[in-house]
Amino acid sequence: MKVVIPIPERRVHEIKGPKQVHAILKELGLVSESVIVIWGENLLTPDVTVPDEAEIEVRPAISGG
Amino acid sequence: MKCRKCGQPAVVALKRHNTAFCREHYLEFFYGQVDRAVKAYRMFARDDRILVAVSGGKDSLALWDVLLATGYQADGLYIDLGIAGYSERSKEKVVAFARARGAGLRVVSVREKYGLGIRELARQARRAACSVCGLHKRYFFNREAMEGGYNVVATGHNLDDEAATLLGNLLNWNTGYLARQAPLLEASAPNLVRKVKPLYRLTEKEIASYAVLRRIDYIVEECPMAVGARSILYKHLLNRLEEVSPGTKARFLFGFLEKGREAFAAGEEEVQLKACAICGQPTTADICSRCRTLRRAGVKL
Ligand code: SF4
Ligand SMILES: [Zn+2]
Ligand SMILES: [Zn+2]
């Protein structure tokens, strides 16, 4: 699957699916409390299994300033 | 995961509440949290005119959206900081949001007013951009609220912002700031407006989730001045604790508000505020720090 992380610079990761959201985040070294996971117009909870052909966005939710 | 209320597939899991919700019931939960905050501190009522400080980011646009959706009279205030690229893009989001909802929007431009953006003002005054930015935001919140006849200014500060600020203030024992850190700041001088933080019970993740579920087109990129900010480090650290022990951030902040803040407030001496000789806003000195910083930057006042 494709995992897009839009900021600070847009990065696209290839990750082998199917895989659960929490496992995807772990593989990327991300803390679930700091991001939201979007698939199309839907939000995914950590237990959802994402198929290999999907493209999802992992959007950081932490802002500064 | 299934929605606790209706059993449909959940879209948001809330570990700290040990629950999960579908879209409809998540929105209900979210409005409930804002309502609880507003009532607990009597932030405003239906007949108040609210000015929402909006940056184009998720928190402030979500706040504005909630207030409009729940029937409050809320207009937006966008402060154009004159940060090349970022300011144009964030302003576009705010203008589009206001237009789509037919909501009132006030815009002030730092560059139009002083001939310089925040970054240049800060450089010339030899101060950190974010502290100069804070001075100007405070000034414009007050001025625009007074001019427009608003009773209250609402900002998008969330649970993570407040917990990170609290951590920073404790690490440095900033007792003065600790005495004043609260979801509501009463007007303390005739030309200072009341300020409230209706999202203080909600985390950044919860607010970002709300924004996506409500299809709010917010600016995802960060203000370039925020890079390396200490507050971001604090937020990451707190989120690591949150992962291990859900509810940590809420216990930390709400516990302080319930049990800790008053002790700091009691130790504070009352400060005598007077009107700044240049801009008229309240200050402890003859000239306020915003005006002094502008002078140091070479701006004629
Ligand atoms: S990051 Fe700093 S300069 Fe940018 S908006 Fe926030 S306070 Fe202002
Ligand atoms: Zn439901
Ligand atoms: Zn002044």
mmCIF file of C-alpha atoms and ligand atoms in Angstrom:
data_model
loop_
_atom_site.group_PDB
_atom_site.id
_atom_site.type_symbol
_atom_site.label_atom_id
_atom_site.label_comp_id
_atom_site.label_asym_id
_atom_site.label_seq_id
_atom_site.Cartn_x
_atom_site.Cartn_y
_atom_site.Cartn_z
ATOM 1 C CA MET A 1 0.000 0.000 0.000
ATOM 2 C CA LYS A 2 0.955 3.642 -0.293
ATOM 3 C CA VAL A 3 1.207 5.675 2.906
ATOM 4 C CA VAL A 4 1.394 9.422 2.392
ATOM 5 C CA ILE A 5 2.736 11.663 5.143
ATOM 6 C CA PRO A 6 2.046 15.255 4.006
ATOM 7 C CA ILE A 7 4.268 17.276 6.379
ATOM 8 C CA PRO A 8 6.908 18.579 7.079
ATOM 9 C CA GLU A 9 7.853 17.392 3.558
ATOM 10 C CA ARG A 10 5.484 15.147 1.655
ATOM 11 C CA ARG A 11 6.794 11.594 1.862
ATOM 12 C CA VAL A 12 5.326 8.423 0.381
ATOM 13 C CA HIS A 13 6.084 5.050 1.984
ATOM 14 C CA GLU A 14 5.453 1.642 0.436
ATOM 15 C CA ILE A 15 4.241 -0.820 3.037
ATOM 16 C CA LYS A 16 3.210 -4.415 2.448
ATOM 17 C CA GLY A 17 -0.481 -5.030 3.077
ATOM 18 C CA PRO A 18 -2.848 -6.153 4.343
ATOM 19 C CA LYS A 19 -1.893 -4.677 7.669
ATOM 20 C CA GLN A 20 -3.631 -3.180 10.674
ATOM 21 C CA VAL A 21 -3.355 0.550 11.276
ATOM 22 C CA HIS A 22 -1.530 0.203 14.583
ATOM 23 C CA ALA A 23 1.066 -2.052 12.928
ATOM 24 C CA ILE A 24 1.524 0.444 10.086
ATOM 25 C CA LEU A 25 2.155 3.250 12.567
ATOM 26 C CA LYS A 26 4.579 1.102 14.505
ATOM 27 C CA GLU A 27 6.500 0.314 11.344
ATOM 28 C CA LEU A 28 6.729 4.055 10.612
ATOM 29 C CA GLY A 29 7.804 4.793 14.166
ATOM 30 C CA LEU A 30 4.781 6.998 14.808
ATOM 31 C CA VAL A 31 2.766 7.412 17.973
ATOM 32 C CA SER A 32 -0.961 6.971 17.343
ATOM 33 C CA GLU A 33 -1.862 9.861 19.674
ATOM 34 C CA SER A 34 0.085 12.255 17.399
ATOM 35 C CA VAL A 35 -1.553 11.417 14.048
ATOM 36 C CA ILE A 36 -4.849 10.738 12.331
ATOM 37 C CA VAL A 37 -5.190 8.107 9.604
ATOM 38 C CA ILE A 38 -7.360 8.951 6.598
ATOM 39 C CA TRP A 39 -8.580 6.642 3.848
ATOM 40 C CA GLY A 40 -10.637 8.499 1.245
ATOM 41 C CA GLU A 41 -13.111 10.484 3.292
ATOM 42 C CA ASN A 42 -12.958 8.079 6.210
ATOM 43 C CA LEU A 43 -10.971 7.962 9.421
ATOM 44 C CA LEU A 44 -9.464 4.671 10.483
ATOM 45 C CA THR A 45 -9.275 3.297 14.020
ATOM 46 C CA PRO A 46 -6.099 1.355 15.024
ATOM 47 C CA ASP A 47 -7.711 -2.075 14.564
ATOM 48 C CA VAL A 48 -8.756 -1.586 10.908
ATOM 49 C CA THR A 49 -6.943 -3.767 8.377
ATOM 50 C CA VAL A 50 -5.782 -1.831 5.314
ATOM 51 C CA PRO A 51 -5.559 -3.837 2.063
ATOM 52 C CA ASP A 52 -2.408 -3.801 -0.035
ATOM 53 C CA GLU A 53 -3.950 -1.810 -2.910
ATOM 54 C CA ALA A 54 -5.041 1.106 -0.681
ATOM 55 C CA GLU A 55 -3.540 4.569 -0.458
ATOM 56 C CA ILE A 56 -3.873 6.136 2.968
ATOM 57 C CA GLU A 57 -2.746 9.404 4.521
ATOM 58 C CA VAL A 58 -1.129 9.595 7.925
ATOM 59 C CA ARG A 59 -1.564 13.215 8.918
ATOM 60 C CA PRO A 60 0.343 14.601 11.901
ATOM 61 C CA ALA A 61 -2.014 16.276 14.362
ATOM 62 C CA ILE A 62 0.587 18.087 16.462
ATOM 63 C CA SER A 63 1.050 21.780 15.802
ATOM 64 C CA GLY A 64 3.476 24.244 17.251
ATOM 65 C CA GLY A 65 3.792 27.902 18.001
ATOM 66 C CA MET B 1 -14.139 -1.357 16.699
ATOM 67 C CA LYS B 2 -17.822 -0.563 17.121
ATOM 68 C CA CYS B 3 -19.529 2.640 18.196
ATOM 69 C CA ARG B 4 -20.396 2.430 21.866
ATOM 70 C CA LYS B 5 -23.735 4.089 21.263
ATOM 71 C CA CYS B 6 -25.113 2.410 18.157
ATOM 72 C CA GLY B 7 -22.866 -0.542 17.308
ATOM 73 C CA GLN B 8 -22.034 0.732 13.801
ATOM 74 C CA PRO B 9 -18.355 0.654 12.707
ATOM 75 C CA ALA B 10 -16.406 3.285 14.674
ATOM 76 C CA VAL B 11 -14.346 6.014 12.978
ATOM 77 C CA VAL B 12 -12.651 7.421 16.073
ATOM 78 C CA ALA B 13 -11.247 5.486 19.032
ATOM 79 C CA LEU B 14 -10.883 7.405 22.292
ATOM 80 C CA LYS B 15 -8.477 5.484 24.464
ATOM 81 C CA ARG B 16 -8.635 7.964 27.316
ATOM 82 C CA HIS B 17 -12.383 7.423 27.558
ATOM 83 C CA ASN B 18 -12.011 3.720 26.782
ATOM 84 C CA THR B 19 -14.544 4.058 23.973
ATOM 85 C CA ALA B 20 -15.108 4.506 20.225
ATOM 86 C CA PHE B 21 -17.731 6.295 18.147
ATOM 87 C CA CYS B 22 -19.227 6.362 14.656
ATOM 88 C CA ARG B 23 -19.259 9.737 12.860
ATOM 89 C CA GLU B 24 -22.639 10.847 14.180
ATOM 90 C CA HIS B 25 -21.935 9.939 17.784
ATOM 91 C CA TYR B 26 -18.405 11.305 17.646
ATOM 92 C CA LEU B 27 -19.758 14.710 16.633
ATOM 93 C CA GLU B 28 -22.240 14.461 19.492
ATOM 94 C CA PHE B 29 -19.385 13.686 21.900
ATOM 95 C CA PHE B 30 -17.354 16.602 20.521
ATOM 96 C CA TYR B 31 -20.166 19.149 20.879
ATOM 97 C CA GLY B 32 -20.767 17.829 24.374
ATOM 98 C CA GLN B 33 -17.160 18.502 25.385
ATOM 99 C CA VAL B 34 -17.290 22.062 24.043
ATOM 100 C CA ASP B 35 -20.611 22.668 25.770
ATOM 101 C CA ARG B 36 -19.187 21.390 29.034
ATOM 102 C CA ALA B 37 -16.219 23.761 28.763
ATOM 103 C CA VAL B 38 -18.401 26.739 27.886
ATOM 104 C CA LYS B 39 -20.777 26.092 30.797
ATOM 105 C CA ALA B 40 -18.114 25.224 33.382
ATOM 106 C CA TYR B 41 -16.466 28.606 32.934
ATOM 107 C CA ARG B 42 -19.534 30.547 31.738
ATOM 108 C CA MET B 43 -17.470 31.574 28.742
ATOM 109 C CA PHE B 44 -20.322 33.146 26.791
ATOM 110 C CA ALA B 45 -24.063 32.929 26.201
ATOM 111 C CA ARG B 46 -26.298 32.828 23.142
ATOM 112 C CA ASP B 47 -26.668 36.584 23.011
ATOM 113 C CA ASP B 48 -22.932 37.295 23.188
ATOM 114 C CA ARG B 49 -21.052 38.322 20.080
ATOM 115 C CA ILE B 50 -17.971 36.124 19.802
ATOM 116 C CA LEU B 51 -14.844 36.957 17.833
ATOM 117 C CA VAL B 52 -12.961 33.774 16.918
ATOM 118 C CA ALA B 53 -9.243 34.184 16.287
ATOM 119 C CA VAL B 54 -8.610 32.044 13.209
ATOM 120 C CA SER B 55 -5.275 31.046 11.707
ATOM 121 C CA GLY B 56 -6.520 28.644 9.029
ATOM 122 C CA GLY B 57 -5.297 25.667 11.074
ATOM 123 C CA LYS B 58 -7.452 22.804 12.350
ATOM 124 C CA ASP B 59 -8.055 24.102 15.865
ATOM 125 C CA SER B 60 -9.336 27.577 15.109
ATOM 126 C CA LEU B 61 -11.430 26.528 12.104
ATOM 127 C CA ALA B 62 -12.896 23.605 14.059
ATOM 128 C CA LEU B 63 -13.760 26.011 16.871
ATOM 129 C CA TRP B 64 -15.434 28.446 14.523
ATOM 130 C CA ASP B 65 -17.324 25.558 12.897
ATOM 131 C CA VAL B 66 -18.565 24.233 16.244
ATOM 132 C CA LEU B 67 -19.770 27.653 17.376
ATOM 133 C CA LEU B 68 -21.632 28.271 14.125
ATOM 134 C CA ALA B 69 -23.064 24.742 14.049
ATOM 135 C CA THR B 70 -24.357 25.058 17.609
ATOM 136 C CA GLY B 71 -26.045 28.393 17.012
ATOM 137 C CA TYR B 72 -23.673 30.972 18.469
ATOM 138 C CA GLN B 73 -23.007 34.375 16.910
ATOM 139 C CA ALA B 74 -19.384 34.004 15.888
ATOM 140 C CA ASP B 75 -17.320 36.058 13.464
ATOM 141 C CA GLY B 76 -13.703 35.336 12.535
ATOM 142 C CA LEU B 77 -10.591 37.451 12.965
ATOM 143 C CA TYR B 78 -7.655 36.595 10.726
ATOM 144 C CA ILE B 79 -4.313 38.261 11.388
ATOM 145 C CA ASP B 80 -2.145 38.225 8.292
ATOM 146 C CA LEU B 81 1.384 37.959 9.702
ATOM 147 C CA GLY B 82 3.062 38.638 6.380
ATOM 148 C CA ILE B 83 5.025 35.374 6.343
ATOM 149 C CA ALA B 84 5.756 34.759 2.666
ATOM 150 C CA GLY B 85 3.844 31.798 1.235
ATOM 151 C CA TYR B 86 2.412 30.511 4.478
ATOM 152 C CA SER B 87 0.310 33.596 5.177
ATOM 153 C CA GLU B 88 -1.235 33.636 1.692
ATOM 154 C CA ARG B 89 -2.081 29.957 1.832
ATOM 155 C CA SER B 90 -3.586 30.099 5.328
ATOM 156 C CA LYS B 91 -5.586 33.222 4.508
ATOM 157 C CA GLU B 92 -7.089 31.497 1.466
ATOM 158 C CA LYS B 93 -8.388 28.685 3.685
ATOM 159 C CA VAL B 94 -9.956 31.139 6.120
ATOM 160 C CA VAL B 95 -11.601 33.244 3.417
ATOM 161 C CA ALA B 96 -13.023 30.131 1.707
ATOM 162 C CA PHE B 97 -14.336 28.799 5.038
ATOM 163 C CA ALA B 98 -16.077 32.092 5.857
ATOM 164 C CA ARG B 99 -17.545 32.441 2.381
ATOM 165 C CA ALA B 100 -18.934 28.891 2.310
ATOM 166 C CA ARG B 101 -20.772 29.519 5.587
ATOM 167 C CA GLY B 102 -21.710 33.125 5.030
ATOM 168 C CA ALA B 103 -19.873 34.032 8.238
ATOM 169 C CA GLY B 104 -18.439 37.470 9.053
ATOM 170 C CA LEU B 105 -14.661 37.820 8.804
ATOM 171 C CA ARG B 106 -12.323 40.631 9.876
ATOM 172 C CA VAL B 107 -8.826 40.685 8.408
ATOM 173 C CA VAL B 108 -5.863 42.725 9.630
ATOM 174 C CA SER B 109 -2.500 42.752 7.913
ATOM 175 C CA VAL B 110 0.719 43.278 9.861
ATOM 176 C CA ARG B 111 2.622 44.120 6.691
ATOM 177 C CA GLU B 112 0.065 46.689 5.560
ATOM 178 C CA LYS B 113 0.136 48.337 8.950
ATOM 179 C CA TYR B 114 3.898 48.450 9.574
ATOM 180 C CA GLY B 115 5.444 47.858 6.171
ATOM 181 C CA LEU B 116 7.103 44.706 7.488
ATOM 182 C CA GLY B 117 6.029 41.123 8.195
ATOM 183 C CA ILE B 118 6.434 39.456 11.601
ATOM 184 C CA ARG B 119 9.681 37.800 10.596
ATOM 185 C CA GLU B 120 11.332 41.113 9.624
ATOM 186 C CA LEU B 121 9.871 42.976 12.601
ATOM 187 C CA ALA B 122 11.337 40.365 14.914
ATOM 188 C CA ARG B 123 14.711 40.346 13.204
ATOM 189 C CA GLN B 124 15.032 44.115 13.336
ATOM 190 C CA ALA B 125 13.977 44.251 16.967
ATOM 191 C CA ARG B 126 16.329 41.357 17.722
ATOM 192 C CA ARG B 127 13.630 39.286 19.346
ATOM 193 C CA ALA B 128 12.190 35.820 18.728
ATOM 194 C CA ALA B 129 9.500 35.815 16.019
ATOM 195 C CA CYS B 130 6.967 33.959 18.164
ATOM 196 C CA SER B 131 7.225 36.392 21.051
ATOM 197 C CA VAL B 132 6.765 39.392 18.734
ATOM 198 C CA CYS B 133 3.891 37.539 17.073
ATOM 199 C CA GLY B 134 2.259 36.965 20.469
ATOM 200 C CA LEU B 135 2.412 40.676 21.323
ATOM 201 C CA HIS B 136 0.748 41.660 18.079
ATOM 202 C CA LYS B 137 -1.927 38.987 18.301
ATOM 203 C CA ARG B 138 -2.874 40.159 21.781
ATOM 204 C CA TYR B 139 -2.994 43.758 20.609
ATOM 205 C CA PHE B 140 -5.185 42.969 17.588
ATOM 206 C CA PHE B 141 -7.512 40.667 19.555
ATOM 207 C CA ASN B 142 -8.235 43.520 21.935
ATOM 208 C CA ARG B 143 -8.420 46.245 19.343
ATOM 209 C CA GLU B 144 -10.607 44.370 16.859
ATOM 210 C CA ALA B 145 -12.952 43.159 19.600
ATOM 211 C CA MET B 146 -13.369 46.687 20.952
ATOM 212 C CA GLU B 147 -13.839 48.195 17.508
ATOM 213 C CA GLY B 148 -16.304 45.558 16.379
ATOM 214 C CA GLY B 149 -18.281 45.510 19.626
ATOM 215 C CA TYR B 150 -17.571 41.871 20.531
ATOM 216 C CA ASN B 151 -17.950 40.691 24.127
ATOM 217 C CA VAL B 152 -15.399 37.934 23.981
ATOM 218 C CA VAL B 153 -12.480 36.579 21.942
ATOM 219 C CA ALA B 154 -12.306 32.796 21.523
ATOM 220 C CA THR B 155 -9.076 31.006 20.588
ATOM 221 C CA GLY B 156 -8.501 27.423 19.441
ATOM 222 C CA HIS B 157 -6.157 26.406 22.284
ATOM 223 C CA ASN B 158 -6.607 22.690 22.913
ATOM 224 C CA LEU B 159 -5.768 20.187 25.635
ATOM 225 C CA ASP B 160 -2.320 19.523 24.150
ATOM 226 C CA ASP B 161 -1.484 23.230 23.891
ATOM 227 C CA GLU B 162 -2.496 23.807 27.471
ATOM 228 C CA ALA B 163 -0.766 20.694 28.813
ATOM 229 C CA ALA B 164 2.450 21.607 26.961
ATOM 230 C CA THR B 165 2.302 25.173 28.273
ATOM 231 C CA LEU B 166 1.715 23.872 31.770
ATOM 232 C CA LEU B 167 4.683 21.519 31.504
ATOM 233 C CA GLY B 168 6.907 24.358 30.281
ATOM 234 C CA ASN B 169 5.731 26.674 33.043
ATOM 235 C CA LEU B 170 6.335 24.027 35.690
ATOM 236 C CA LEU B 171 9.768 23.095 34.392
ATOM 237 C CA ASN B 172 10.744 26.739 34.735
ATOM 238 C CA TRP B 173 8.559 27.546 37.761
ATOM 239 C CA ASN B 174 6.998 30.512 36.008
ATOM 240 C CA THR B 175 4.708 31.210 38.934
ATOM 241 C CA GLY B 176 3.215 34.311 37.337
ATOM 242 C CA TYR B 177 2.157 32.386 34.240
ATOM 243 C CA LEU B 178 0.916 29.479 36.347
ATOM 244 C CA ALA B 179 -1.324 31.879 38.251
ATOM 245 C CA ARG B 180 -2.900 33.059 35.018
ATOM 246 C CA GLN B 181 -3.098 29.880 32.922
ATOM 247 C CA ALA B 182 -6.828 29.164 32.611
ATOM 248 C CA PRO B 183 -9.540 28.461 30.024
ATOM 249 C CA LEU B 184 -10.997 31.876 30.759
ATOM 250 C CA LEU B 185 -9.235 35.178 31.211
ATOM 251 C CA GLU B 186 -11.507 37.912 32.430
ATOM 252 C CA ALA B 187 -11.062 41.401 31.042
ATOM 253 C CA SER B 188 -8.717 43.012 33.534
ATOM 254 C CA ALA B 189 -8.781 46.598 32.320
ATOM 255 C CA PRO B 190 -11.374 48.699 30.539
ATOM 256 C CA ASN B 191 -9.976 48.108 27.090
ATOM 257 C CA LEU B 192 -9.021 44.477 27.454
ATOM 258 C CA VAL B 193 -11.536 41.959 26.226
ATOM 259 C CA ARG B 194 -12.374 38.616 27.889
ATOM 260 C CA LYS B 195 -10.620 35.623 26.328
ATOM 261 C CA VAL B 196 -11.786 32.020 26.315
ATOM 262 C CA LYS B 197 -10.547 28.615 25.138
ATOM 263 C CA PRO B 198 -13.617 26.444 24.465
ATOM 264 C CA LEU B 199 -11.536 23.525 23.091
ATOM 265 C CA TYR B 200 -9.366 23.049 26.182
ATOM 266 C CA ARG B 201 -11.003 19.691 26.962
ATOM 267 C CA LEU B 202 -10.204 18.215 23.513
ATOM 268 C CA THR B 203 -6.900 16.847 22.236
ATOM 269 C CA GLU B 204 -5.286 17.775 18.941
ATOM 270 C CA LYS B 205 -6.015 14.335 17.572
ATOM 271 C CA GLU B 206 -9.672 14.686 18.513
ATOM 272 C CA ILE B 207 -9.861 18.122 16.881
ATOM 273 C CA ALA B 208 -8.098 16.967 13.707
ATOM 274 C CA SER B 209 -10.561 14.053 13.570
ATOM 275 C CA TYR B 210 -13.490 16.449 13.937
ATOM 276 C CA ALA B 211 -12.115 18.691 11.170
ATOM 277 C CA VAL B 212 -11.793 15.765 8.747
ATOM 278 C CA LEU B 213 -15.231 14.364 9.592
ATOM 279 C CA ARG B 214 -16.761 17.809 9.046
ATOM 280 C CA ARG B 215 -14.785 18.175 5.786
ATOM 281 C CA ILE B 216 -13.105 21.350 6.960
ATOM 282 C CA ASP B 217 -10.371 22.315 4.531
ATOM 283 C CA TYR B 218 -7.676 23.544 6.933
ATOM 284 C CA ILE B 219 -4.013 24.309 6.375
ATOM 285 C CA VAL B 220 -2.047 21.183 7.272
ATOM 286 C CA GLU B 221 1.407 22.748 6.955
ATOM 287 C CA GLU B 222 2.895 24.509 9.965
ATOM 288 C CA CYS B 223 3.873 28.131 10.355
ATOM 289 C CA PRO B 224 7.572 28.060 9.382
ATOM 290 C CA MET B 225 8.440 29.895 12.611
ATOM 291 C CA ALA B 226 7.185 26.948 14.664
ATOM 292 C CA VAL B 227 10.026 24.671 13.517
ATOM 293 C CA GLY B 228 11.958 23.469 16.540
ATOM 294 C CA ALA B 229 9.573 25.110 19.027
ATOM 295 C CA ARG B 230 9.969 23.785 22.551
ATOM 296 C CA SER B 231 6.192 23.335 22.797
ATOM 297 C CA ILE B 232 6.298 20.699 20.041
ATOM 298 C CA LEU B 233 8.887 18.692 21.953
ATOM 299 C CA TYR B 234 6.710 18.861 25.073
ATOM 300 C CA LYS B 235 3.708 17.663 23.090
ATOM 301 C CA HIS B 236 5.613 14.670 21.741
ATOM 302 C CA LEU B 237 6.815 13.771 25.212
ATOM 303 C CA LEU B 238 3.322 14.053 26.667
ATOM 304 C CA ASN B 239 1.943 11.884 23.857
ATOM 305 C CA ARG B 240 4.454 9.160 24.674
ATOM 306 C CA LEU B 241 3.168 9.191 28.232
ATOM 307 C CA GLU B 242 -0.396 9.226 26.920
ATOM 308 C CA GLU B 243 0.263 6.086 24.846
ATOM 309 C CA VAL B 244 1.459 4.197 27.896
ATOM 310 C CA SER B 245 -1.159 5.614 30.210
ATOM 311 C CA PRO B 246 -4.224 7.012 28.399
ATOM 312 C CA GLY B 247 -5.722 10.038 30.098
ATOM 313 C CA THR B 248 -2.400 11.395 31.374
ATOM 314 C CA LYS B 249 -2.710 14.754 29.592
ATOM 315 C CA ALA B 250 -6.243 15.349 30.817
ATOM 316 C CA ARG B 251 -5.364 14.406 34.400
ATOM 317 C CA PHE B 252 -2.326 16.671 34.270
ATOM 318 C CA LEU B 253 -4.203 19.720 32.978
ATOM 319 C CA PHE B 254 -7.581 19.302 34.663
ATOM 320 C CA GLY B 255 -5.891 18.449 37.972
ATOM 321 C CA PHE B 256 -3.906 21.653 37.767
ATOM 322 C CA LEU B 257 -7.004 23.701 36.998
ATOM 323 C CA GLU B 258 -8.929 22.122 39.868
ATOM 324 C CA LYS B 259 -6.282 21.809 42.531
ATOM 325 C CA GLY B 260 -3.115 23.655 41.591
ATOM 326 C CA ARG B 261 -3.797 26.965 39.943
ATOM 327 C CA GLU B 262 -5.422 28.696 42.862
ATOM 328 C CA ALA B 263 -2.330 28.298 45.026
ATOM 329 C CA PHE B 264 -0.281 30.159 42.428
ATOM 330 C CA ALA B 265 -2.959 32.799 41.960
ATOM 331 C CA ALA B 266 -3.097 33.418 45.712
ATOM 332 C CA GLY B 267 0.613 34.179 45.804
ATOM 333 C CA GLU B 268 0.395 36.793 43.069
ATOM 334 C CA GLU B 269 0.428 40.459 43.883
ATOM 335 C CA GLU B 270 -1.994 42.644 42.036
ATOM 336 C CA VAL B 271 -0.281 44.543 39.290
ATOM 337 C CA GLN B 272 -1.174 48.107 38.557
ATOM 338 C CA LEU B 273 -2.040 48.456 34.888
ATOM 339 C CA LYS B 274 -1.994 51.760 33.085
ATOM 340 C CA ALA B 275 -2.679 52.764 29.507
ATOM 341 C CA CYS B 276 0.260 52.607 27.077
ATOM 342 C CA ALA B 277 1.236 56.163 26.143
ATOM 343 C CA ILE B 278 1.278 55.215 22.463
ATOM 344 C CA CYS B 279 -1.472 52.667 21.780
ATOM 345 C CA GLY B 280 -3.596 52.977 24.919
ATOM 346 C CA GLN B 281 -3.665 49.261 25.703
ATOM 347 C CA PRO B 282 -3.005 48.150 29.279
ATOM 348 C CA THR B 283 0.595 47.698 30.377
ATOM 349 C CA THR B 284 2.650 47.775 33.558
ATOM 350 C CA ALA B 285 5.192 50.178 32.011
ATOM 351 C CA ASP B 286 4.667 53.590 30.396
ATOM 352 C CA ILE B 287 4.928 52.100 26.931
ATOM 353 C CA CYS B 288 3.759 48.532 26.237
ATOM 354 C CA SER B 289 6.144 45.886 24.950
ATOM 355 C CA ARG B 290 4.450 45.770 21.554
ATOM 356 C CA CYS B 291 5.078 49.464 20.984
ATOM 357 C CA ARG B 292 8.626 49.216 22.355
ATOM 358 C CA THR B 293 9.394 46.300 20.031
ATOM 359 C CA LEU B 294 7.999 48.217 17.067
ATOM 360 C CA ARG B 295 10.211 51.185 17.903
ATOM 361 C CA ARG B 296 13.255 48.961 18.185
ATOM 362 C CA ALA B 297 12.407 47.575 14.760
ATOM 363 C CA GLY B 298 12.485 51.124 13.408
ATOM 364 C CA VAL B 299 8.744 51.493 12.810
ATOM 365 C CA LYS B 300 7.443 55.063 13.231
ATOM 366 C CA LEU B 301 4.550 55.198 15.692
HETATM 367 S S1 SF4 C 1 4.595 29.783 15.114
HETATM 368 FE FE1 SF4 C 1 5.231 31.704 16.053
HETATM 369 S S2 SF4 C 1 5.218 33.194 14.356
HETATM 370 FE FE2 SF4 C 1 4.043 31.416 13.663
HETATM 371 S S3 SF4 C 1 1.937 31.914 14.172
HETATM 372 FE FE3 SF4 C 1 2.730 30.755 15.908
HETATM 373 S S4 SF4 C 1 3.491 32.310 17.337
HETATM 374 FE FE4 SF4 C 1 3.225 33.314 15.350
HETATM 375 ZN ZN ZN C 2 -22.838 5.505 16.670
HETATM 376 ZN ZN ZN C 3 1.430 50.249 23.186
#
